[in-house]
mmCIF file of C-alpha atoms in Angstrom:
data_model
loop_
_atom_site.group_PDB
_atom_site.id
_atom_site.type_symbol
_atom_site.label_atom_id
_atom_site.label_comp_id
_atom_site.label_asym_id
_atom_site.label_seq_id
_atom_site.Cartn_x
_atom_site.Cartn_y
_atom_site.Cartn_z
ATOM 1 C CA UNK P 28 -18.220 -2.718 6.588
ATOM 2 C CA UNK P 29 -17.717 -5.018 3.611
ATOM 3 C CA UNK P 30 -14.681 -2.385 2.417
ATOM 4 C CA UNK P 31 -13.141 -2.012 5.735
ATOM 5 C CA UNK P 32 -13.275 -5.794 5.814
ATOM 6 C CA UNK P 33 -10.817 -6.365 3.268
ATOM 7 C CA UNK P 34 -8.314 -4.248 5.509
ATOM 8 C CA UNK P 35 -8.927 -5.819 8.789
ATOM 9 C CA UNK P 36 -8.173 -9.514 7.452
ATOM 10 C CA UNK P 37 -4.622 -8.097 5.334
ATOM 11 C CA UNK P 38 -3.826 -6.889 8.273
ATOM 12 C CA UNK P 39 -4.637 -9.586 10.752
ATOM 13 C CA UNK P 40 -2.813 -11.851 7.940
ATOM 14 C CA UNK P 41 0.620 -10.237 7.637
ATOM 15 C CA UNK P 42 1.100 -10.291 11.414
ATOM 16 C CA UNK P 43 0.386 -13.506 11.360
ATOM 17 C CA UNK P 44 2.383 -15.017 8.452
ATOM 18 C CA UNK P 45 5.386 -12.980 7.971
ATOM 19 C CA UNK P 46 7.380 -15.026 10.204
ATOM 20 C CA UNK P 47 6.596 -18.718 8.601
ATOM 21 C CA UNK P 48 7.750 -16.867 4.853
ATOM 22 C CA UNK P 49 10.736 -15.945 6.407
ATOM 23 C CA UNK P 50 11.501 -19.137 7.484
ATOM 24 C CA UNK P 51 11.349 -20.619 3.734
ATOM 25 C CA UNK P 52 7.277 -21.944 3.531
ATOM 26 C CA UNK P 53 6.834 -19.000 0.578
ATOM 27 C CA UNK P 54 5.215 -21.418 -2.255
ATOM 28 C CA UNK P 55 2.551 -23.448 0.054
ATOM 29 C CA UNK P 56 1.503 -19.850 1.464
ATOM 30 C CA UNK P 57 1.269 -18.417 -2.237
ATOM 31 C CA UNK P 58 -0.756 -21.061 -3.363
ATOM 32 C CA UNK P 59 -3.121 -20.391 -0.286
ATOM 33 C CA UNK P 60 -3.205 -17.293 -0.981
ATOM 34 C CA UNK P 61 -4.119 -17.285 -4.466
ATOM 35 C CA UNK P 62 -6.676 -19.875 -3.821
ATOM 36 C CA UNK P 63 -8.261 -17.373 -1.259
ATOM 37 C CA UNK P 64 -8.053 -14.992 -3.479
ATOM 38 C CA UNK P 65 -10.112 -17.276 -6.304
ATOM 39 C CA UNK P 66 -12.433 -18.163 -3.594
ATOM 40 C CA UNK P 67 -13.405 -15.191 -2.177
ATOM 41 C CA UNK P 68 -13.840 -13.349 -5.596
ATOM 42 C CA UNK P 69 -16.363 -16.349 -6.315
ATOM 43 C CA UNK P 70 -17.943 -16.117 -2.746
ATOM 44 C CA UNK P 71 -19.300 -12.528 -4.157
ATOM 45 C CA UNK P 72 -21.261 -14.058 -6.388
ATOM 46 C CA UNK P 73 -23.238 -16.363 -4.310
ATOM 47 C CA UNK P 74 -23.518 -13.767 -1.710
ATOM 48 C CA UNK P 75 -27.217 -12.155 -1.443
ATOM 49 C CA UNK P 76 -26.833 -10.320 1.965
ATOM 50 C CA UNK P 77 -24.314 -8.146 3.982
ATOM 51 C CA UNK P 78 -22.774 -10.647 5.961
ATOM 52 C CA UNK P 79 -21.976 -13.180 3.479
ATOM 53 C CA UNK P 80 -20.372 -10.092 1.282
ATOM 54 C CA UNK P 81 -18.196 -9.345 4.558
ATOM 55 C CA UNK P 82 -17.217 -12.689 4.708
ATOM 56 C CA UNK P 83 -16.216 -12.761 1.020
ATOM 57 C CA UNK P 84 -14.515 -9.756 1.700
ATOM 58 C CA UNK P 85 -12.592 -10.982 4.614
ATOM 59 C CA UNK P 86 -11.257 -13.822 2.222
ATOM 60 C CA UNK P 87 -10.423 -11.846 -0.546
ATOM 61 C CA UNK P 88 -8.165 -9.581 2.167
ATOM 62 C CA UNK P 89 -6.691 -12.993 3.622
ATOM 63 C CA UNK P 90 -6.063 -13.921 0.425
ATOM 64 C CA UNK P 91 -4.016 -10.575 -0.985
ATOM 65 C CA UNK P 92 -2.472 -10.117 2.298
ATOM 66 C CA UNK P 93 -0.755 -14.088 1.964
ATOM 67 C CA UNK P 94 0.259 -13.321 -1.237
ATOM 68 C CA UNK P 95 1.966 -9.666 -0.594
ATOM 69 C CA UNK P 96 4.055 -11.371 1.926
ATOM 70 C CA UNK P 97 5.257 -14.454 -0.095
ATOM 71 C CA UNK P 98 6.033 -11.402 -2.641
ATOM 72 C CA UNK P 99 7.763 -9.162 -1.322
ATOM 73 C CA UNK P 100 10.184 -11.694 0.736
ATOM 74 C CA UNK P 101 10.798 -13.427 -3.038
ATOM 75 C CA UNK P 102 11.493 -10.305 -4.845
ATOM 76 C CA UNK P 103 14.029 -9.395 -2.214
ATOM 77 C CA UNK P 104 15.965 -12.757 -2.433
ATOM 78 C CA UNK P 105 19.175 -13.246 -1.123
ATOM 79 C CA UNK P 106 20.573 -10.033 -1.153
ATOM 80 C CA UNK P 107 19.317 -6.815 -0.571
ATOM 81 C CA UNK P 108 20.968 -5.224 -3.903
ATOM 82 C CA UNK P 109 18.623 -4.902 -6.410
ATOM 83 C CA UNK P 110 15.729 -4.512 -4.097
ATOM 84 C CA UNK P 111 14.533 -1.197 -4.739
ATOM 85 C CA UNK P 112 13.880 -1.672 -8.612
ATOM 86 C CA UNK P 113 12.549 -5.110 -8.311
ATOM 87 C CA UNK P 114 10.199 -3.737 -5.039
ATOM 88 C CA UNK P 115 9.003 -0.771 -7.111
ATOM 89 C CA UNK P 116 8.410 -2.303 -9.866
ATOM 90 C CA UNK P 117 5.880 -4.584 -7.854
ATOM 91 C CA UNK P 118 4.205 -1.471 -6.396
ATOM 92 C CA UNK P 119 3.377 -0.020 -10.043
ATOM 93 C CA UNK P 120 2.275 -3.405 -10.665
ATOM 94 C CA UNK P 121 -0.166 -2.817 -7.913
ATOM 95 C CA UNK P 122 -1.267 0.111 -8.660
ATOM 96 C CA UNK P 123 -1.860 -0.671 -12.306
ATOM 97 C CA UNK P 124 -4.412 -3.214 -10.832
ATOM 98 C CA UNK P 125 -5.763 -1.051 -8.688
ATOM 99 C CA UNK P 126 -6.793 1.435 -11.325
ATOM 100 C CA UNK P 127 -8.114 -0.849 -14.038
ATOM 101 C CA UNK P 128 -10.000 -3.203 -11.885
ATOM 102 C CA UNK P 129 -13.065 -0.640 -11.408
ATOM 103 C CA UNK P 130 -12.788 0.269 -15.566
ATOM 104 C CA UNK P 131 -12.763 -3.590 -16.084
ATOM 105 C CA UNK P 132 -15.872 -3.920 -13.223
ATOM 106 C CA UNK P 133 -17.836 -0.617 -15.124
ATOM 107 C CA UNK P 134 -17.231 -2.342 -18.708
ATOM 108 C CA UNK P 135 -18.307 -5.733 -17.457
ATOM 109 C CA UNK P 136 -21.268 -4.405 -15.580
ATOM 110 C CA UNK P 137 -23.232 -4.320 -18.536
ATOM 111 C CA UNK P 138 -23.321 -8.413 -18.373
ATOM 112 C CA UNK P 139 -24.846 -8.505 -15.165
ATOM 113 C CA UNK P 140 -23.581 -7.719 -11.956
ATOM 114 C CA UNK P 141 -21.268 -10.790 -11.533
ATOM 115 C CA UNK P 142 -19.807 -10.669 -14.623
ATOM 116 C CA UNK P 143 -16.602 -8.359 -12.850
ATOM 117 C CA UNK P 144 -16.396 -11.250 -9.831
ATOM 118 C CA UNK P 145 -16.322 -13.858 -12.496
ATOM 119 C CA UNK P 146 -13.574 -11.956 -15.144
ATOM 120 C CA UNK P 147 -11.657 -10.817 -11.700
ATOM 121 C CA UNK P 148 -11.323 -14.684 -10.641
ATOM 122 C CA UNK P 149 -10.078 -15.996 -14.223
ATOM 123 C CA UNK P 150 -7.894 -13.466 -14.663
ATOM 124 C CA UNK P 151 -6.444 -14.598 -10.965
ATOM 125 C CA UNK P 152 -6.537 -17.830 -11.635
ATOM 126 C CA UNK P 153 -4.337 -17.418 -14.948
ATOM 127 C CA UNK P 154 -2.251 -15.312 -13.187
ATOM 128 C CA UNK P 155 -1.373 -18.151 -10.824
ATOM 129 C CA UNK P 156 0.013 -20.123 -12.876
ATOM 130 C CA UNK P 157 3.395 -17.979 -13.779
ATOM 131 C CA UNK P 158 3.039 -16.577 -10.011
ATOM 132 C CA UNK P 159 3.538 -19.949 -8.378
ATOM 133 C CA UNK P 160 5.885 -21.468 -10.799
ATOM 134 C CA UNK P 161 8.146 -18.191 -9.742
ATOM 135 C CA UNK P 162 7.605 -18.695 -6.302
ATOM 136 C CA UNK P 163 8.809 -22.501 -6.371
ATOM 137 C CA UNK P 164 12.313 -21.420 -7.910
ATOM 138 C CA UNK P 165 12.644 -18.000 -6.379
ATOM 139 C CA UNK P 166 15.639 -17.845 -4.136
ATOM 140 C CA UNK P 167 14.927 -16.877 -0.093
ATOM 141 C CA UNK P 168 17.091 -16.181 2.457
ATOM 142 C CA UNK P 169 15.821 -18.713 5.370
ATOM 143 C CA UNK P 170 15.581 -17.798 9.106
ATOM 144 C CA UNK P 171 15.905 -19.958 11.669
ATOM 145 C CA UNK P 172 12.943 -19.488 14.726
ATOM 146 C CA UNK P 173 16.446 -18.492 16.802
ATOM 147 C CA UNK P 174 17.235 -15.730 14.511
ATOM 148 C CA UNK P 175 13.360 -14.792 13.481
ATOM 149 C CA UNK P 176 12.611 -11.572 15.230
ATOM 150 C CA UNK P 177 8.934 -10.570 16.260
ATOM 151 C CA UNK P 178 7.563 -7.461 15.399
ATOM 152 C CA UNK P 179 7.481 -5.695 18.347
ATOM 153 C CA UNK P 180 11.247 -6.189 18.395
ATOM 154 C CA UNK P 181 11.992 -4.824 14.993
ATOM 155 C CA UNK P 182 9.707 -2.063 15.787
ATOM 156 C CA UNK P 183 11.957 -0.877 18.435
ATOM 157 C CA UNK P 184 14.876 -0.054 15.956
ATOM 158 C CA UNK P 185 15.410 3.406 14.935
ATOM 159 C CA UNK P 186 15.170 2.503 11.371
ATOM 160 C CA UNK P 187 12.529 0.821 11.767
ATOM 161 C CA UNK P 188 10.180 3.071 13.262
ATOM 162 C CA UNK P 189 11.490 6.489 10.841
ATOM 163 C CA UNK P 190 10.225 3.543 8.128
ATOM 164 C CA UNK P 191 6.682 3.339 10.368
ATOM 165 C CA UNK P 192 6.642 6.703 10.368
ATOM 166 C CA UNK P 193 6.909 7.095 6.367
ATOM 167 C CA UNK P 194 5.096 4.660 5.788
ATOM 168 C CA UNK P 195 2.347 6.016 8.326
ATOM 169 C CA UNK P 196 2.008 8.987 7.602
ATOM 170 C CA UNK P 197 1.470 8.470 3.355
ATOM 171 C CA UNK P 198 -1.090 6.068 3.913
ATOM 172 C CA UNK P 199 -2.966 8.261 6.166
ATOM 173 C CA UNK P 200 -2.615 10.640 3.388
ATOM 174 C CA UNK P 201 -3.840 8.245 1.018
ATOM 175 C CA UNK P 202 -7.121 6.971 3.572
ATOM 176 C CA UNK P 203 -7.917 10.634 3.474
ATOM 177 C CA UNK P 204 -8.048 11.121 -0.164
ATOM 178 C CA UNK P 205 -9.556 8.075 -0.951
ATOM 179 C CA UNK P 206 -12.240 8.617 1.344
ATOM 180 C CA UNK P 207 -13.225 12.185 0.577
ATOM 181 C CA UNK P 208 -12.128 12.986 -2.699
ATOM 182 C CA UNK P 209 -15.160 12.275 -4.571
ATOM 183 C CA UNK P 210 -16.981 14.372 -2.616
ATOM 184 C CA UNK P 211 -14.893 17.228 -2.679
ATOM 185 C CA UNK P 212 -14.554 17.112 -6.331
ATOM 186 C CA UNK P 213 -18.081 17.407 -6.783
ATOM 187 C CA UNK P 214 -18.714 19.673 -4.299
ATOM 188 C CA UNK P 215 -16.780 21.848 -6.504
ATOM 189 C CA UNK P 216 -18.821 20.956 -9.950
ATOM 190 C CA UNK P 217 -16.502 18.038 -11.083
ATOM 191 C CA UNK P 218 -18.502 15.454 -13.059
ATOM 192 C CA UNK P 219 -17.721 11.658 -13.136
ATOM 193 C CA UNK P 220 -15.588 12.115 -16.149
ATOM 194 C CA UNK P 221 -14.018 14.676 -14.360
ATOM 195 C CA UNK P 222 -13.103 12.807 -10.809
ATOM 196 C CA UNK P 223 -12.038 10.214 -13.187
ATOM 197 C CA UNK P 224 -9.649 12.049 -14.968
ATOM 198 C CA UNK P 225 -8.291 13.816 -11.961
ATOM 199 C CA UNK P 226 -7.850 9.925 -10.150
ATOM 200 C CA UNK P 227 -5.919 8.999 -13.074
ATOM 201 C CA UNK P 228 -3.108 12.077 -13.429
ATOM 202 C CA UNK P 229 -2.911 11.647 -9.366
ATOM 203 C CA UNK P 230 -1.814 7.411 -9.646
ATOM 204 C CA UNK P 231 -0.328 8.056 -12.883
ATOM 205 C CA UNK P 232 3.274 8.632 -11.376
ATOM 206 C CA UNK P 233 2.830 5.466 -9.185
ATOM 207 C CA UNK P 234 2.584 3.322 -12.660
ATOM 208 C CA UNK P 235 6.039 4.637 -13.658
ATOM 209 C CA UNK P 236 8.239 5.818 -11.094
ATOM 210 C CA UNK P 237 8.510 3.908 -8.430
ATOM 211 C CA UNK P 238 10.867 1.231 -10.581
ATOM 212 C CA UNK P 239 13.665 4.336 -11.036
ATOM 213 C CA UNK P 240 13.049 5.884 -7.574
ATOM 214 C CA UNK P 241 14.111 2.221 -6.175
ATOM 215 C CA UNK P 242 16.871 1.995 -8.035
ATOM 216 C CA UNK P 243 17.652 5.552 -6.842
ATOM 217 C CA UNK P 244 17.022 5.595 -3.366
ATOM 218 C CA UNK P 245 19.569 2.442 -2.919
ATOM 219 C CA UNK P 246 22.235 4.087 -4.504
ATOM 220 C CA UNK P 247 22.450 7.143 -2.801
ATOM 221 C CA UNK P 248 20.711 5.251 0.568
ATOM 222 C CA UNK P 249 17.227 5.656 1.920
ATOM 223 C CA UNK P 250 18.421 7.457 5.206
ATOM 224 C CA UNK P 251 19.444 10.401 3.089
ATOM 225 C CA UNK P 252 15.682 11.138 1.125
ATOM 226 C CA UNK P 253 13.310 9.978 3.783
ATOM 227 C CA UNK P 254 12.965 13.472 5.883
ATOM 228 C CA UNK P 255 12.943 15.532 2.494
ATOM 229 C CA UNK P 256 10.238 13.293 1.139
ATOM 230 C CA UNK P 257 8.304 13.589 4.250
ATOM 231 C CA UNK P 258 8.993 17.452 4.716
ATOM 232 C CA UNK P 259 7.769 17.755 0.799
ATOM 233 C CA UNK P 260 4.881 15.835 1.258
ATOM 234 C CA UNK P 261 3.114 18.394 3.490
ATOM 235 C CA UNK P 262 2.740 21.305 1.575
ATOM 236 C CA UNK P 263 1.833 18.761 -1.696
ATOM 237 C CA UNK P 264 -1.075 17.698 0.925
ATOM 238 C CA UNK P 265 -2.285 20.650 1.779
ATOM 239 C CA UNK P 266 -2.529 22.475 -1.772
ATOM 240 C CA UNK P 267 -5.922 19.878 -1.884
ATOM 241 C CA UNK P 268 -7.414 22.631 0.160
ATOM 242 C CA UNK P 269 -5.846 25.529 0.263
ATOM 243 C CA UNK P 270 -6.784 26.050 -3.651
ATOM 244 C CA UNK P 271 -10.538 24.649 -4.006
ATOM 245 C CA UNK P 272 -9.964 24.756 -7.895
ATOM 246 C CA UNK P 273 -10.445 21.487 -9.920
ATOM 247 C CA UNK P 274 -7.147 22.086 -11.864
ATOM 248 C CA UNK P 275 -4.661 23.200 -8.696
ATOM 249 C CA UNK P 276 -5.819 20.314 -6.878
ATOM 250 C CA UNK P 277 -5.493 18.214 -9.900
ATOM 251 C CA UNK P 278 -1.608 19.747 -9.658
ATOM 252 C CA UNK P 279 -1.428 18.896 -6.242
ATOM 253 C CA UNK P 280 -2.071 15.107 -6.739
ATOM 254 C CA UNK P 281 0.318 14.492 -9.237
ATOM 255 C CA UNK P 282 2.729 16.079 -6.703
ATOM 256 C CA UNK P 283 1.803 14.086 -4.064
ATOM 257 C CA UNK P 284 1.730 11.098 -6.183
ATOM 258 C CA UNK P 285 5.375 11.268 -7.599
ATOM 259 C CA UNK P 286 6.153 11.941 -3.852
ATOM 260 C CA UNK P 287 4.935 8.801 -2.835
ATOM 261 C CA UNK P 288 6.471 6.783 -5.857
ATOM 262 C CA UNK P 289 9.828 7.572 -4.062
ATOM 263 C CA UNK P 290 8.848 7.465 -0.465
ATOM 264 C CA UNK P 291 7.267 3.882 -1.053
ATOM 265 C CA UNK P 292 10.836 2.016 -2.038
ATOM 266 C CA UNK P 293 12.517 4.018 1.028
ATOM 267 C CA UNK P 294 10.850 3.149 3.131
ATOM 268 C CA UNK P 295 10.965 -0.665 2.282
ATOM 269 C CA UNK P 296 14.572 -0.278 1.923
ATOM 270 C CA UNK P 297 14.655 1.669 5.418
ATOM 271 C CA UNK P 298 13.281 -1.479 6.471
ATOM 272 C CA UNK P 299 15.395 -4.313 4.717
ATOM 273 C CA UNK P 300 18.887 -2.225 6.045
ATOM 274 C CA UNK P 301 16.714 -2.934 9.698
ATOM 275 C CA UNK P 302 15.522 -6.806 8.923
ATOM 276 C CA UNK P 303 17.731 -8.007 6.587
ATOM 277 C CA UNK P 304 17.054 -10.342 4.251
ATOM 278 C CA UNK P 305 16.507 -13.348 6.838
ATOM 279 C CA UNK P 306 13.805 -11.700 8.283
ATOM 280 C CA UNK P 307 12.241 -9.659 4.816
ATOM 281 C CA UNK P 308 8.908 -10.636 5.150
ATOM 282 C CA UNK P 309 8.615 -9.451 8.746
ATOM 283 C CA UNK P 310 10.141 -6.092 8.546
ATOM 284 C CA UNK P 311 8.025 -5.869 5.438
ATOM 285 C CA UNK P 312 4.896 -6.518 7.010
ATOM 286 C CA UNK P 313 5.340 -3.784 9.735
ATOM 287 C CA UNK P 314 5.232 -1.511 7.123
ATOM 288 C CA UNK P 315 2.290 -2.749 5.205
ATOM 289 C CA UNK P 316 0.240 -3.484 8.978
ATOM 290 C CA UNK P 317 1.303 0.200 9.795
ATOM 291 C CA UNK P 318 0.129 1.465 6.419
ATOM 292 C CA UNK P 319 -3.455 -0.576 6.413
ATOM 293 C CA UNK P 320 -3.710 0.590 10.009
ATOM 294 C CA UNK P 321 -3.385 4.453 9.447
ATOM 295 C CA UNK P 322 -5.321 4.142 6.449
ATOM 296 C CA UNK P 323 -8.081 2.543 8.052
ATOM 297 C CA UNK P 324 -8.383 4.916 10.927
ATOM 298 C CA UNK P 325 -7.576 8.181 8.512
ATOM 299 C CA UNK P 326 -10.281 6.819 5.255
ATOM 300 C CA UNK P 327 -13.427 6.558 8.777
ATOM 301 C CA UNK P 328 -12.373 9.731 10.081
ATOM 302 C CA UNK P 329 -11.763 11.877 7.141
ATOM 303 C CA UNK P 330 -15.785 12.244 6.059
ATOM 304 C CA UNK P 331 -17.162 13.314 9.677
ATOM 305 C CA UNK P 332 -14.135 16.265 10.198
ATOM 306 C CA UNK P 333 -15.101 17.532 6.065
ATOM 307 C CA UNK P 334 -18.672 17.124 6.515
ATOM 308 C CA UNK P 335 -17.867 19.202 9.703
ATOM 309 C CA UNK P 336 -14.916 22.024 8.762
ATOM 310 C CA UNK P 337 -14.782 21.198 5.121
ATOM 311 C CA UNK P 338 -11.550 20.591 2.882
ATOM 312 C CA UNK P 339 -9.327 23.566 4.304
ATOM 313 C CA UNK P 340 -8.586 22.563 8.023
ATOM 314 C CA UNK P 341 -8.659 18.633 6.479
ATOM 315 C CA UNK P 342 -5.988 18.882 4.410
ATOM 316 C CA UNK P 343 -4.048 21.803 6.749
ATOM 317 C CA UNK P 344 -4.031 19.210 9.322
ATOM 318 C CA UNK P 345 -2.788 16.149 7.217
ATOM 319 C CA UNK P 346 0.103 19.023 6.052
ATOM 320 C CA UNK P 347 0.810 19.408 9.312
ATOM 321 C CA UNK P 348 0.864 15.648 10.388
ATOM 322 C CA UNK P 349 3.337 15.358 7.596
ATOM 323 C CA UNK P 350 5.885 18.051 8.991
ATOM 324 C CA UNK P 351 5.807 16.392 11.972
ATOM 325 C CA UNK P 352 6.424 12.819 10.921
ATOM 326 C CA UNK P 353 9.582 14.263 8.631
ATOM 327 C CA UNK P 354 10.466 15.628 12.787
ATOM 328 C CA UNK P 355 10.129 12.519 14.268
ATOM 329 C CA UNK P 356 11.942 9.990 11.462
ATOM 330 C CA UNK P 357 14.833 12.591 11.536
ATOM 331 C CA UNK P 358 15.514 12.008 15.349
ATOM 332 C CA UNK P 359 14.756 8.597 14.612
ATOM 333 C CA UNK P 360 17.520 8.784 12.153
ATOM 334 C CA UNK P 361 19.841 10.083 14.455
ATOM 335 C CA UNK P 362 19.555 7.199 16.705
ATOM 336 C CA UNK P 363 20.722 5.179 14.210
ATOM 337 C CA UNK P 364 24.363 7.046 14.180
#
């Protein structure tokens, strides 16, 4: 509940915001949502019982979900040139935290159990400083509420949805993994040190290759990689459990990995060819609401089916899901001609 929380509210947030960033309010929604962020990082440590830790929670999501948007719709600027480096670069960025915030939690643990909450909210609050200043002189492209599309209507575009479907599809992939991985790996003998290792060659392409596949993907144009990508990532999915051996699926994370490093800025450049820059943030936030949303439903799923048919069918299934969403995007494509 208190994990899923975090989801819920980034989600619930982007729908709502996307459209006041894209019509120019970037810095006042950056410094609420760093504030959030402070604030609910705090909130952990005076909580003492579940639902004040959901509520926390909740914040903390608000919080990270204000700030993606007022991102993203920065780093694309005026023009959409340029995009893919500067949006990759911000995804290896975020995964960087992502993987040194539970060694900095485990190393700090030692001083208590709020020691992480209060080293996690200084180091956010430093942060801020640089992150605002940045906002307040980064260049936007400013819709009017005549020109500012919903979501629903950008959904409808061909683009668009092959983007959805990208963008759906890895982050079920990535709700799955998350969710059961642990437990598969010691099902099979792995040790902590072990699982650790294995989590760290599986995001290491993230940290470095998104930057080059943005830079990449715009010059030869997202439309062109998106159904490979897709069509590659099934049978990267599905070596997790066709091979139940430590080192193969070890293998077929880093695969899967440097497959999502590219299909990340695609997709978000998929999307900006669909929004343009006017409306960034919103055709940006479909994306990250579709990703939270079939990551959500794929990370509570994903423990009843292995606890029921174990890793095999699991990971068949997600291979599967994969061939079909490269299917779908490609006659999405095709509308677009």
């Amino acid at each position: 509940a208190i994990a899923s929380a975090g989801f819920v509210s980034g989600l619930l947030i982007q729908l709502l915001i996307a459209p006041f960033a894209d019509r120019g309010g970037v810095f006042g929604l950056g410094v609420t949502g760093l504030t959030a962020g402070v604030g609910g990082t705090l909130w952990f440590i005076a909580a003492d019982s579940l639902w004040p830790l959901i509520a926390a929670r909740l914040l903390l999501g608000c919080g990270l979900g204000l700030f993606d948007v007022v991102a993203r719709k920065a780093l694309v600027g005026l023009m959409i040139e340029g995009s893919g480096a500067r949006l990759g670069s911000y995804l290896s960025a975020s995964v960087a935290g992502f993987l040194l915030g539970p060694l900095l939690g485990a190393s700090l643990q030692r001083f208590g159990f709020h020691a992480p909450f209060v080293a996690a909210a200084i180091l956010t609050a430093v942060a801020a400083g640089p992150a605002l200043l940045w906002l307040r002189s980064a260049p936007i492209a400013r819709s009017s509420a005549g020109e500012n599309a919903s979501m629903l209507q950008l959904a409808a575009r061909p683009g668009i949805r092959a983007a959805m479907l990208g963008q759906g599809v890895v982050f079920a992939n990535i709700g799955i993994f998350d969710a059961v991985i642990d437990i598969y790996l010691e099902d099979l003998g792995a040790g902590n040190t072990t699982i650790g290792i294995v989590l760290l060659i599986v995001g290491a392409p993230l940290l470095v290759v998104p930057t080059f596949a943005g830079r990449w993907v715009e010059t030869i144009g997202p439309r062109r990689v998106l159904v490979p990508l897709l069509a590659a990532a099934g049978p990267a999915i599905t070596g997790f459990g066709l091979f139940p051996i430590i080192a193969t699926i070890a293998v077929a994370g880093l695969i899967q990995g440097t497959i999502e490093s590219v299909v990340f800025p695609t997709t978000q450049l998929l999307a900006l060819d669909e929004s343009g820059t006017e409306m960034a943030a919103t055709g940006q936030a479909v994306l990250g609401v579709t990703g939270l949303a079939a990551a959500g439903v794929s990370a509570f799923m994903a423990p009843s089916v292995y606890a029921a048919v174990g890793a095999r069918p699991l990971f068949l299934a997600m291979g599967a899901l994969s061939a079909g969403s490269a299917l779908l995007a490609a006659r999405q494509l095709q509308r677009m001609d």
